[in-house]
Coordinates of C-alpha atoms and ligand atoms in Angstrom, one line a residue:
M269 CA 5.7 -12.2 17.4
E270 CA 6.0 -11.3 13.8
N271 CA 9.3 -11.1 12.0
R272 CA 9.0 -7.4 11.3
E273 CA 8.3 -6.7 15.0
V274 CA 11.3 -8.6 16.1
A275 CA 13.3 -6.7 13.4
R276 CA 12.0 -3.4 14.7
V277 CA 13.1 -4.1 18.3
L278 CA 16.6 -5.0 17.0
R279 CA 16.8 -2.0 14.6
E280 CA 15.8 0.4 17.4
T281 CA 18.4 -1.1 19.7
A282 CA 21.0 -0.6 16.9
Q283 CA 19.9 3.1 16.6
L284 CA 20.0 3.7 20.3
L285 CA 23.4 2.0 20.5
E286 CA 24.7 4.3 17.8
I287 CA 23.4 7.4 19.5
D288 CA 25.0 6.1 22.7
G289 CA 28.4 6.0 21.0
A290 CA 28.8 2.3 20.8
I291 CA 31.5 1.0 18.4
I292 CA 30.3 0.3 14.9
G293 CA 30.7 -3.5 15.1
R294 CA 28.3 -3.6 18.0
Y295 CA 25.4 -1.8 16.5
R296 CA 26.0 -3.1 13.0
S297 CA 25.4 -6.7 14.2
Y298 CA 21.9 -5.7 15.5
E299 CA 21.2 -3.8 12.3
K300 CA 22.2 -6.7 10.1
T301 CA 20.2 -9.2 12.2
A302 CA 17.2 -6.9 11.9
E303 CA 17.6 -6.8 8.1
L304 CA 18.0 -10.6 7.9
I305 CA 14.9 -11.3 10.0
A306 CA 12.8 -8.8 8.1
S307 CA 13.6 -10.5 4.9
L308 CA 13.1 -14.1 6.0
A309 CA 10.1 -15.9 4.4
E310 CA 9.8 -18.3 7.4
S311 CA 8.6 -17.1 10.8
I312 CA 11.4 -16.4 13.2
E313 CA 9.3 -17.7 16.0
V314 CA 9.1 -21.0 14.3
I315 CA 12.8 -21.1 13.5
A316 CA 13.7 -20.2 17.1
R317 CA 11.9 -23.2 18.4
D318 CA 15.0 -25.2 17.3
P319 CA 18.1 -23.6 18.8
E320 CA 20.4 -25.1 16.2
K321 CA 18.3 -23.8 13.3
L322 CA 18.4 -20.3 14.8
E323 CA 22.2 -20.3 14.9
E324 CA 22.4 -21.7 11.4
L325 CA 21.1 -18.3 10.1
P326 CA 23.9 -16.3 8.5
G327 CA 25.7 -14.0 10.9
I328 CA 23.8 -15.2 14.0
G329 CA 26.0 -16.5 16.8
E330 CA 25.2 -17.9 20.2
R331 CA 24.7 -14.5 21.8
M332 CA 22.5 -13.0 19.1
A333 CA 20.4 -16.1 19.2
E334 CA 20.0 -15.5 22.9
H335 CA 18.9 -11.9 22.3
I336 CA 16.4 -13.1 19.7
R337 CA 14.9 -15.6 22.1
E338 CA 14.6 -12.9 24.8
I339 CA 12.7 -10.7 22.3
L340 CA 10.4 -13.5 21.3
S341 CA 9.6 -14.5 24.9
T342 CA 9.3 -11.1 26.5
G343 CA 8.2 -9.0 23.5
D344 CA 11.1 -6.5 24.2
Y345 CA 14.8 -6.5 24.8
G346 CA 16.6 -5.6 28.0
L347 CA 19.3 -3.5 26.3
R348 CA 16.7 -1.5 24.4
K349 CA 14.8 -0.8 27.6
K350 CA 18.0 0.2 29.4
L351 CA 19.0 2.6 26.7
L352 CA 15.5 4.1 26.7
K353 CA 16.1 5.1 30.4
K354 CA 18.9 7.3 29.0
Y355 CA 17.2 8.6 25.9
P356 CA 13.5 9.4 25.6
L357 CA 11.2 7.1 23.6
T358 CA 10.3 10.1 21.3
M359 CA 13.9 9.8 20.0
L360 CA 12.9 6.7 18.1
E361 CA 10.0 8.6 16.5
M362 CA 12.4 11.3 15.5
L363 CA 14.7 8.7 13.9
T364 CA 11.9 7.6 11.5
L365 CA 12.3 11.0 9.7
Q366 CA 14.0 10.6 6.4
S367 CA 17.4 12.4 6.3
L368 CA 17.9 12.0 10.1
G369 CA 20.1 9.2 11.3
P370 CA 21.5 8.4 14.7
K371 CA 24.7 10.5 14.1
K372 CA 22.7 13.7 13.6
A373 CA 20.3 12.7 16.4
L374 CA 23.2 12.5 18.8
I375 CA 24.3 16.0 17.8
L376 CA 20.8 17.3 18.4
W377 CA 20.7 15.7 21.7
R378 CA 24.0 17.0 22.8
E379 CA 23.5 20.5 21.6
F380 CA 19.8 21.1 22.4
K381 CA 18.6 18.1 24.3
C382 CA 16.3 17.8 21.3
C383 CA 14.4 14.5 21.2
T384 CA 11.0 15.1 19.7
V385 CA 9.8 15.9 16.1
E386 CA 8.2 19.1 17.5
Q387 CA 11.4 20.4 19.0
L388 CA 13.3 19.6 15.9
E389 CA 10.7 21.4 13.7
Q390 CA 11.1 24.5 15.9
L391 CA 14.9 24.5 15.7
A392 CA 14.8 24.1 12.0
R393 CA 12.3 26.9 11.5
E394 CA 14.5 29.2 13.6
G395 CA 17.4 28.3 11.5
K396 CA 19.4 26.8 14.4
L397 CA 20.4 23.6 12.7
R398 CA 22.4 25.0 9.7
D399 CA 25.5 25.9 11.8
L400 CA 25.8 22.5 13.4
A401 CA 28.7 20.3 12.3
G402 CA 27.5 18.1 9.3
F403 CA 24.1 19.9 8.9
G404 CA 24.0 23.0 6.7
E405 CA 21.1 24.8 5.2
K406 CA 20.2 22.0 2.8
T407 CA 19.9 19.5 5.6
E408 CA 17.7 22.0 7.5
Q409 CA 15.4 22.2 4.6
N410 CA 15.3 18.4 4.1
I411 CA 14.5 18.0 7.7
L412 CA 11.5 20.3 7.4
K413 CA 10.4 18.4 4.3
A414 CA 10.7 15.2 6.2
I415 CA 8.6 16.6 9.0
D416 CA 5.9 17.6 6.6
V417 CA 5.7 14.0 5.4
F418 CA 5.8 12.7 8.9
K419 CA 2.8 14.8 9.9
K420 CA 0.9 13.7 7.0
I421 CA 1.5 10.0 7.5
S422 CA 1.7 9.6 11.3
G423 CA -1.2 7.6 12.5
R424 CA -2.0 6.0 9.1
F425 CA -1.2 2.5 7.9
L426 CA -0.8 0.6 4.7
I427 CA -3.8 -1.6 3.7
P428 CA -2.0 -5.0 4.4
T429 CA -1.1 -3.8 7.9
A430 CA -4.7 -2.9 8.5
E431 CA -6.0 -6.2 7.0
H432 CA -3.6 -8.2 9.0
Q433 CA -4.7 -6.6 12.3
T434 CA -8.4 -7.0 11.3
A435 CA -8.0 -10.7 10.5
K436 CA -6.3 -11.4 13.9
L437 CA -8.9 -9.3 15.7
V438 CA -11.9 -10.9 14.0
A439 CA -10.6 -14.4 14.7
Y440 CA -10.1 -13.5 18.3
I441 CA -13.6 -11.9 18.8
N442 CA -15.3 -14.8 17.0
R443 CA -13.9 -17.2 19.6
Y444 CA -16.7 -15.9 21.9
G445 CA -19.2 -17.8 19.7
K446 CA -22.9 -17.2 20.0
P447 CA -24.7 -14.8 20.2
I448 CA -22.2 -13.0 18.0
G449 CA -23.4 -13.1 14.4
S450 CA -21.1 -11.5 11.9
I451 CA -18.1 -9.2 12.1
T452 CA -17.6 -6.9 9.1
P453 CA -14.8 -4.4 8.5
A454 CA -16.2 -1.0 7.4
G455 CA -14.6 2.5 7.1
S456 CA -11.8 3.3 4.8
L457 CA -10.6 -0.3 4.7
R458 CA -13.8 -1.4 3.0
R459 CA -13.7 1.5 0.6
G460 CA -10.1 0.5 -0.3
K461 CA -8.5 3.8 0.5
E462 CA -4.8 3.8 -0.1
T463 CA -4.0 4.2 3.6
I464 CA -6.0 3.5 6.7
G465 CA -6.5 5.7 9.8
D466 CA -8.3 3.5 12.2
L467 CA -10.2 0.2 12.0
D468 CA -14.0 0.2 12.1
L469 CA -15.6 -3.2 12.8
L470 CA -19.4 -3.9 12.9
L471 CA -20.5 -6.7 15.0
T472 CA -24.0 -8.1 15.0
Y473 CA -25.5 -10.0 17.8
E474 CA -28.7 -12.1 18.0
P475 CA -31.8 -10.1 18.7
E476 CA -32.6 -11.6 22.2
T477 CA -29.2 -10.9 23.6
S478 CA -29.4 -9.7 27.2
P479 CA -27.6 -6.5 28.3
K480 CA -25.6 -8.7 30.6
E481 CA -24.4 -10.8 27.8
L482 CA -23.6 -7.7 25.7
D483 CA -21.3 -6.6 28.6
A484 CA -19.7 -10.0 28.5
I485 CA -19.0 -9.6 24.8
K486 CA -17.5 -6.2 25.3
E487 CA -15.4 -7.6 28.1
H488 CA -14.2 -10.4 25.8
I489 CA -13.2 -7.9 23.1
L490 CA -11.3 -5.8 25.6
G491 CA -9.4 -8.9 26.6
Y492 CA -7.7 -9.0 23.3
G493 CA -4.1 -9.9 23.8
E494 CA -2.6 -7.1 21.7
L495 CA -4.7 -4.4 23.2
E496 CA -2.6 -1.6 24.6
Q497 CA -5.1 1.0 25.8
V498 CA -8.9 1.2 26.2
L499 CA -10.2 4.5 24.8
A500 CA -14.0 4.3 25.2
R501 CA -16.5 1.9 26.4
G502 CA -20.1 2.8 25.5
E503 CA -23.4 1.0 25.3
N504 CA -22.9 -0.1 21.7
K505 CA -19.3 0.6 21.1
V506 CA -15.8 -0.1 22.4
S507 CA -12.7 1.7 21.2
F508 CA -9.1 0.8 21.9
R509 CA -5.6 1.0 20.7
V510 CA -3.4 -1.9 19.6
A511 CA 0.2 -2.0 18.7
K512 CA 1.8 1.0 16.9
G513 CA -1.0 3.3 17.9
M514 CA -3.6 1.8 15.6
Q515 CA -7.1 2.6 16.9
V516 CA -10.0 0.2 16.6
D517 CA -13.7 1.0 16.9
V518 CA -16.1 -1.9 17.3
R519 CA -19.8 -1.2 17.0
L520 CA -22.3 -3.7 18.4
L521 CA -25.6 -3.8 16.7
Q522 CA -28.8 -5.8 15.9
P523 CA -29.0 -7.5 12.6
E524 CA -32.0 -5.4 11.6
N525 CA -29.8 -2.3 11.7
Y526 CA -26.9 -3.9 9.8
G527 CA -27.5 -2.3 6.4
A528 CA -27.9 1.2 7.7
A529 CA -24.9 0.8 10.0
L530 CA -22.8 -0.6 7.3
I531 CA -23.6 2.4 5.0
Y532 CA -23.0 4.8 7.9
F533 CA -19.7 3.4 9.0
T534 CA -18.3 2.6 5.6
G535 CA -18.6 6.2 4.7
S536 CA -17.1 8.2 3.4
K537 CA -18.4 11.0 5.6
E538 CA -19.0 13.1 2.4
H539 CA -20.9 10.3 0.8
N540 CA -23.0 9.9 3.9
V541 CA -23.8 13.6 4.1
S542 CA -25.0 13.6 0.5
L543 CA -27.0 10.5 1.1
R544 CA -28.7 12.0 4.1
G545 CA -29.5 15.1 2.1
R546 CA -31.1 13.0 -0.6
A547 CA -33.1 11.1 2.1
I548 CA -34.5 14.3 3.5
K549 CA -35.5 15.6 0.1
M550 CA -37.5 12.4 -0.3
G551 CA -39.2 12.8 3.1
Y552 CA -37.0 10.3 4.9
T553 CA -34.4 10.4 7.6
L554 CA -31.3 8.3 7.5
N555 CA -29.1 7.4 10.4
E556 CA -26.9 4.5 11.5
Y557 CA -30.0 2.4 12.6
A558 CA -32.4 2.8 9.7
L559 CA -34.0 4.7 7.0
A560 CA -37.4 6.0 8.3
T561 CA -40.1 8.4 7.2
L562 CA -39.5 11.9 8.5
K563 CA -42.9 12.4 10.0
Q564 CA -44.1 9.3 11.7
E565 CA -40.6 8.0 12.0
R566 CA -41.8 4.7 10.5
R567 CA -38.9 2.5 9.6
V568 CA -38.8 1.7 5.8
A569 CA -35.4 0.0 5.5
G570 CA -32.1 -0.8 7.3
T571 CA -31.4 -4.5 7.3
T572 CA -29.3 -4.5 4.1
E573 CA -27.5 -1.8 2.2
E574 CA -29.3 -2.7 -1.0
E575 CA -32.7 -2.0 0.4
V576 CA -31.6 1.4 1.8
Y577 CA -30.2 2.4 -1.5
A578 CA -33.2 1.1 -3.3
K579 CA -35.6 3.1 -1.2
L580 CA -33.5 6.1 -2.0
K581 CA -34.0 5.2 -5.7
L582 CA -30.3 4.4 -6.1
D583 CA -28.5 1.4 -7.5
L584 CA -26.2 -0.3 -5.0
I585 CA -23.0 1.8 -4.9
P586 CA -19.8 -0.3 -4.6
P587 CA -17.9 0.8 -1.4
E588 CA -14.9 1.9 -3.5
L589 CA -17.0 4.6 -5.2
R590 CA -18.4 6.2 -2.0
E591 CA -16.5 9.4 -2.0
N592 CA -19.2 11.8 -3.1
A593 CA -17.5 12.2 -6.5
G594 CA -20.5 11.8 -8.7
E595 CA -21.5 8.3 -7.7
I596 CA -24.8 9.2 -6.2
E597 CA -25.9 11.0 -9.5
A598 CA -24.7 8.0 -11.5
A599 CA -26.5 5.6 -9.2
S600 CA -29.8 7.5 -9.6
E601 CA -29.5 7.4 -13.4
H602 CA -28.5 3.7 -13.6
R603 CA -25.1 4.6 -15.0
L604 CA -22.7 3.4 -12.4
P605 CA -19.6 1.9 -14.0
K606 CA -19.4 -1.9 -14.1
L607 CA -16.1 -1.9 -12.2
I608 CA -13.2 -4.2 -13.1
E609 CA -12.9 -7.4 -11.1
Q610 CA -9.8 -9.5 -10.4
S611 CA -11.3 -12.4 -12.3
D612 CA -11.4 -10.2 -15.4
L613 CA -7.6 -10.2 -15.5
R614 CA -5.8 -12.5 -17.9
G615 CA -2.2 -11.7 -17.2
D616 CA 0.4 -9.6 -15.3
L617 CA 2.7 -7.4 -17.4
Q618 CA 5.3 -6.2 -14.9
M619 CA 7.5 -8.6 -12.9
H620 CA 11.2 -9.2 -12.1
T621 CA 13.4 -12.3 -11.9
T622 CA 16.8 -13.1 -10.7
A623 CA 18.2 -11.5 -13.8
S624 CA 17.8 -8.2 -11.9
D625 CA 16.4 -7.8 -8.4
G626 CA 13.7 -10.5 -8.3
R627 CA 13.9 -13.7 -6.2
H628 CA 12.7 -16.3 -8.6
S629 CA 13.5 -17.5 -12.1
I630 CA 11.5 -17.0 -15.3
E631 CA 10.0 -20.5 -15.1
E632 CA 9.2 -20.1 -11.4
M633 CA 7.4 -16.9 -12.0
A634 CA 5.5 -18.3 -15.0
Q635 CA 4.5 -21.5 -13.1
A636 CA 3.1 -19.4 -10.2
A637 CA 1.3 -17.1 -12.6
R638 CA -0.2 -20.1 -14.5
K639 CA -1.5 -21.4 -11.1
T640 CA -3.4 -18.2 -10.6
G641 CA -5.0 -18.8 -13.9
Y642 CA -3.2 -16.2 -16.1
E643 CA -2.9 -16.7 -19.9
Y644 CA 0.2 -14.5 -20.2
I645 CA 2.9 -12.6 -18.3
A646 CA 5.7 -10.3 -19.2
I647 CA 9.1 -10.5 -17.6
T648 CA 10.3 -7.0 -17.2
D649 CA 13.6 -6.8 -15.4
H650 CA 15.5 -3.6 -14.8
S651 CA 17.9 -1.9 -17.2
K652 CA 21.4 -0.9 -16.3
A653 CA 20.9 2.6 -14.8
V654 CA 19.3 0.9 -11.8
T655 CA 22.6 -0.5 -10.5
V656 CA 21.3 -1.3 -7.1
A657 CA 18.8 -3.7 -8.7
N658 CA 21.5 -5.3 -10.9
G659 CA 20.0 -3.7 -14.0
M660 CA 20.9 -5.2 -17.4
D661 CA 22.9 -3.5 -20.2
E662 CA 22.0 -4.1 -23.9
A663 CA 23.8 -7.4 -24.3
R664 CA 22.3 -8.8 -21.2
T665 CA 18.9 -7.6 -22.1
L666 CA 19.1 -9.4 -25.5
E667 CA 20.4 -12.6 -23.9
H668 CA 17.7 -12.4 -21.2
A669 CA 15.0 -12.0 -23.9
R670 CA 16.4 -15.2 -25.6
E671 CA 16.1 -17.0 -22.3
I672 CA 12.6 -15.8 -21.8
R673 CA 11.6 -16.9 -25.2
A674 CA 13.2 -20.3 -24.7
A675 CA 11.5 -20.8 -21.4
K676 CA 8.4 -23.0 -21.7
V677 CA 5.6 -23.4 -19.2
D678 CA 2.5 -25.2 -20.3
G679 CA -0.6 -23.1 -20.7
I680 CA 1.0 -19.6 -20.4
R681 CA 2.6 -17.3 -22.8
I682 CA 5.8 -15.6 -21.4
L683 CA 6.5 -12.3 -23.1
A684 CA 10.0 -10.8 -23.2
G685 CA 9.8 -7.3 -21.8
I686 CA 11.9 -4.8 -20.0
E687 CA 11.4 -2.1 -17.3
V688 CA 13.7 0.4 -19.0
D689 CA 14.8 3.3 -16.9
I690 CA 13.8 6.8 -18.0
L691 CA 17.1 8.8 -17.5
K692 CA 17.5 12.2 -16.0
D693 CA 17.0 13.9 -19.4
G694 CA 14.0 11.8 -20.6
R695 CA 16.1 9.5 -22.8
L696 CA 15.8 5.8 -22.2
D697 CA 18.5 3.7 -20.7
L698 CA 18.7 1.2 -23.6
A699 CA 19.2 1.7 -27.3
D700 CA 16.2 1.7 -29.6
E701 CA 17.5 -1.3 -31.5
V702 CA 17.3 -3.4 -28.3
L703 CA 13.9 -2.1 -27.3
A704 CA 12.7 -3.0 -30.8
E705 CA 13.5 -6.6 -30.1
L706 CA 11.3 -6.9 -27.1
D707 CA 7.6 -7.8 -26.9
I708 CA 6.7 -5.2 -24.4
V709 CA 8.5 -2.1 -23.1
V710 CA 7.6 -0.6 -19.7
A711 CA 9.5 2.7 -19.0
S712 CA 9.8 4.0 -15.4
I713 CA 11.6 6.7 -13.4
H714 CA 13.8 5.5 -10.5
S715 CA 16.1 8.3 -9.9
F716 CA 16.4 12.1 -9.8
M717 CA 12.8 12.3 -8.6
N718 CA 13.5 15.4 -6.6
R719 CA 13.3 17.8 -9.5
D720 CA 10.8 20.5 -10.1
R721 CA 7.5 20.2 -11.8
A722 CA 8.5 21.6 -15.2
E723 CA 11.6 19.4 -15.4
I724 CA 9.7 16.2 -14.5
T725 CA 6.9 17.1 -16.9
E726 CA 9.4 17.5 -19.8
R727 CA 11.1 14.3 -18.9
M728 CA 7.9 12.3 -18.9
L729 CA 6.8 13.9 -22.1
A730 CA 10.1 13.0 -23.7
A731 CA 9.7 9.4 -22.6
I732 CA 6.2 9.2 -24.0
E733 CA 7.5 10.6 -27.3
N734 CA 9.9 7.8 -27.6
P735 CA 8.3 5.5 -30.1
Y736 CA 9.3 2.3 -28.2
V737 CA 7.6 3.2 -24.9
Q738 CA 4.4 1.3 -24.5
I739 CA 3.7 1.5 -20.8
I740 CA 4.7 4.0 -18.1
G741 CA 5.5 2.1 -14.9
H742 CA 4.5 3.4 -11.5
P743 CA 4.0 6.8 -13.0
T744 CA 4.3 9.2 -10.0
G745 CA 7.0 7.2 -8.1
R746 CA 5.3 7.6 -4.8
I747 CA 6.0 5.3 -1.9
L748 CA 3.0 5.5 0.5
L749 CA 3.9 6.8 3.9
R750 CA 7.4 7.4 2.8
R751 CA 7.9 9.4 -0.4
D752 CA 5.6 11.8 -2.2
S753 CA 4.6 11.6 -5.8
M754 CA 7.0 13.4 -8.2
P755 CA 5.5 16.8 -9.1
Y756 CA 4.4 17.1 -12.7
D757 CA 1.5 18.2 -14.9
M758 CA -0.6 15.1 -15.0
E759 CA -3.1 16.4 -17.4
K760 CA -0.4 17.2 -19.9
I761 CA 1.1 13.8 -19.5
L762 CA -2.2 12.0 -19.9
D763 CA -3.0 14.1 -23.0
A764 CA 0.3 13.0 -24.5
A765 CA -0.3 9.4 -23.5
A766 CA -3.7 9.5 -25.2
R767 CA -2.2 10.9 -28.3
R768 CA 0.6 8.4 -28.5
G769 CA -1.4 5.3 -27.4
V770 CA 0.8 4.9 -24.3
I771 CA -0.7 2.9 -21.4
M772 CA -0.5 4.0 -17.8
E773 CA 0.3 1.5 -15.1
C774 CA -1.7 1.1 -11.9
N775 CA 1.1 -0.5 -9.9
A776 CA -0.6 -3.0 -7.4
A777 CA 2.2 -3.0 -4.8
P778 CA 0.3 -1.8 -1.7
D779 CA 3.0 0.7 -0.8
R780 CA 2.7 2.2 -4.3
L781 CA -0.8 2.0 -5.7
D782 CA 0.4 4.2 -8.5
L783 CA -1.4 5.6 -10.4
K784 CA -3.9 6.5 -7.7
D785 CA -7.7 6.7 -8.0
A786 CA -8.1 10.3 -9.1
Y787 CA -5.4 10.0 -11.8
L788 CA -6.9 6.8 -13.1
R789 CA -10.2 8.5 -13.5
M790 CA -8.5 11.3 -15.4
A791 CA -6.8 8.7 -17.6
K792 CA -10.1 7.0 -18.3
E793 CA -11.7 10.3 -19.2
R794 CA -9.0 10.9 -21.8
G795 CA -9.3 7.4 -23.2
V796 CA -5.9 6.3 -21.9
R797 CA -5.9 2.6 -21.3
V798 CA -4.6 1.3 -17.9
V799 CA -2.6 -1.8 -17.1
I800 CA -2.8 -3.3 -13.6
S801 CA 0.5 -4.9 -12.7
T802 CA 2.0 -6.3 -9.6
D803 CA 5.7 -5.4 -10.3
A804 CA 6.3 -8.7 -8.5
H805 CA 9.8 -9.4 -7.2
S806 CA 8.9 -12.9 -6.0
I807 CA 6.2 -15.5 -6.6
K808 CA 4.4 -14.4 -3.5
N809 CA 4.1 -10.8 -4.8
L810 CA 1.9 -12.0 -7.6
E811 CA -0.9 -12.1 -5.0
L812 CA -0.7 -8.3 -4.7
M813 CA -2.9 -7.9 -7.8
R814 CA -6.1 -7.5 -5.7
Y815 CA -4.8 -4.2 -4.3
G816 CA -4.2 -2.8 -7.7
V817 CA -7.7 -3.9 -8.8
Q818 CA -9.2 -2.2 -5.8
M819 CA -7.4 1.1 -6.6
A820 CA -8.5 0.8 -10.2
R821 CA -12.1 0.3 -9.0
R822 CA -11.8 3.5 -6.9
G823 CA -10.8 5.2 -10.2
W824 CA -14.0 4.1 -11.9
I825 CA -12.1 1.7 -14.1
E826 CA -14.0 -0.9 -16.1
K827 CA -12.9 -4.1 -17.8
K828 CA -12.8 -2.3 -21.2
D829 CA -10.3 0.2 -19.9
V830 CA -7.8 -2.4 -18.8
L831 CA -5.1 -3.7 -21.1
N832 CA -4.5 -7.0 -19.2
A833 CA -8.2 -7.9 -19.2
L834 CA -7.8 -8.5 -22.9
P835 CA -7.0 -11.9 -24.4
L836 CA -3.4 -12.3 -25.5
E837 CA -3.8 -11.4 -29.2
E838 CA -6.0 -8.4 -28.6
M839 CA -3.7 -7.3 -25.7
L840 CA -0.7 -7.3 -28.1
A841 CA -2.6 -5.5 -30.7
A842 CA -3.6 -2.8 -28.2
L843 CA 0.0 -1.9 -27.5
R844 CA 1.5 1.0 -29.2
P845 CA 2.9 -0.4 -32.4
K846 CA 6.7 -0.1 -32.6
R847 CA 8.1 2.1 -35.3
G848 CA 9.7 0.0 -37.9
A849 CA 8.4 -3.2 -36.3
S850 CA 8.7 -5.5 -39.2
S851 CA 6.1 -8.2 -39.9
S852 CA 8.5 -10.8 -38.8
K853 CA 8.8 -9.2 -35.3
R854 CA 5.0 -9.0 -35.1
A855 CA 5.0 -12.6 -36.0
A856 CA 7.5 -13.3 -33.3
A857 CA 5.1 -11.9 -30.8
A858 CA 2.4 -14.3 -31.9
P859 CA 1.7 -17.4 -29.8
R860 CA 3.6 -20.5 -30.5
S861 CA 1.5 -23.2 -32.1
Ligands
DGT264 P1 -9.8 6.7 8.2 O1 -10.2 5.9 9.4 O2 -9.2 8.0 8.5 O3 -9.0 5.9 7.3 O4 -11.2 7.0 7.4 P2 -12.6 6.5 7.6 O5 -13.4 6.8 6.4 O6 -12.6 5.0 8.1 O7 -13.2 7.4 8.8 P3 -13.6 7.2 10.3 O8 -12.9 6.0 10.9 O9 -13.4 8.5 11.0 O10 -15.2 6.9 10.3 C1 -15.7 5.8 9.7 C2 -16.9 6.2 9.0 O11 -17.9 6.6 9.9 C3 -16.7 7.3 8.0 O12 -16.2 6.9 6.8 C4 -18.1 7.9 7.9 C5 -18.7 7.6 9.3 N1 -18.5 8.9 10.1 C6 -17.6 9.2 11.0 N2 -17.8 10.4 11.5 C7 -18.9 10.9 10.9 C8 -19.6 12.1 10.9 O13 -19.3 13.0 11.7 N3 -20.7 12.2 10.1 C9 -21.1 11.2 9.2 N4 -22.1 11.4 8.4 N5 -20.4 10.1 9.1 C10 -19.4 9.9 9.9
CA265 CA1 -11.6 4.3 10.0
CA266 CA1 -13.2 5.1 13.2
ZN267 ZN1 10.2 0.1 -11.2

């Protein structure tokens, strides 16, 4: 069992206990243990193998250790199951709504026996919540907003969750061995979409495979340990559900159909429709088996994607571009973009250290970055307004910059930067004189995001007008599956960024991916440069870069559009020059010899 699953069982137990009126100390201990386990780098399963080690964890006594072992061995927890006899399972779903905690849930249960998101929506729409103790009209509206978000995200998953499940599944299926050939993830995961609905796997088998053996393969797939429910079992397909409601479709096919099937099941649907239209105009028919002539139904291609596209007189279209957004025209005119690749990147320009809310030191971050082959990094800790992240005031910022400049790691240049907070009114959280001392200034919004479109637009414009701002960090502030983008006039902001030479970040954290594809493309069209940054809070986070690269590729971004694809000197020269930056400061930004 994974740490976050163990944490989930504990957290749900805590919530149910709270609803049940347990004393605070009781449910808090479950909550705290859940938080602890979720944040552990080591696997709780491994730790629990040694009873002493388990009890050495902070706050875990003999009894909690016993509970954890029960969860690990049974996959569930007795007390949770007992409480779920009293309160319906849908209660837990309702508790995932933002702005609805156990206290409010208990009131809803007492007053209306309300325990589902649907019931709650109805009550809110009818205005029946506002008069409840501790609710009010504002709460009612917030609940409706949260339900909107819930509807949009339910049944979708972050890319790493989908990748993780895919990897486990592929490893399991491959244990069958021959005659299974390859297993390839298709669908939205292959296109790199920001969230994933279901998994689509293509499995090829050797041509002479008997129907009996095919049945055995399907049987094997459906014997997957984490399978929760079989949904369909066809001749060439099995569908099933695994944990958390994630659906998996596995298609079984002959190698000669692999290319056509891969195109079909990679999608998107809109891309496929366009492609089929083009095929028909050219006298062909295209389906998931092959490209064939319309009349004699003679097969002309289908083994590889390349040959299918080639017969349609198209260059091979990278999966990330297959959204029917102009890629087919571009491919037919040989003007597909040459998309950015991870190996093009020479540095990472947003990361945190123990100076604010990161887990590692300047040197540790630099060493890890050096190992990934980077030439440079920027350390960009938080400024003081972000108190929860231990943000730095002016004095600490300057002291930290000195430490960054004193840090030496062979083969990598460490730039002194900041992620300065953009305040409510658009001013920055640190004085200009301090920003002037730094090599790189990233400015981001972290609070008061719930404002209207006009206000946020003005605020962003003000930040861009500040002559020290060089990069806007995670520009829309969205957290995937949790928080919407801030509303603002993106065109206006990008126009201003183009005018001022401000660079927009494509934040690579897989729950941000901010800017997203469509906005990146808008930025590119305006000549606004992009920086792909991990915003790492630990060494491990430096690996997240590939998610940012994939999002940038979906935005048609090329190497020439990307700030951190430039060598150090050119990268520094491409930053908006600081007003009043003296030659000595420019010199200070030059590499040490
Ligand atoms: P998702 O699962 O919501 O993240 O998005 P996709 O793109 O993975 O969609 P999914 O799983 O429904 O289908 C996988 C691919 O199969 C899809 O991208 C294109 C293809 N496909 C599915 N249904 C249709 C259809 O009705 N017509 C066509 N042309 N293609 C389809
Ligand atoms: Ca899918
Ligand atoms: Ca599917
Ligand atoms: Zn930030």
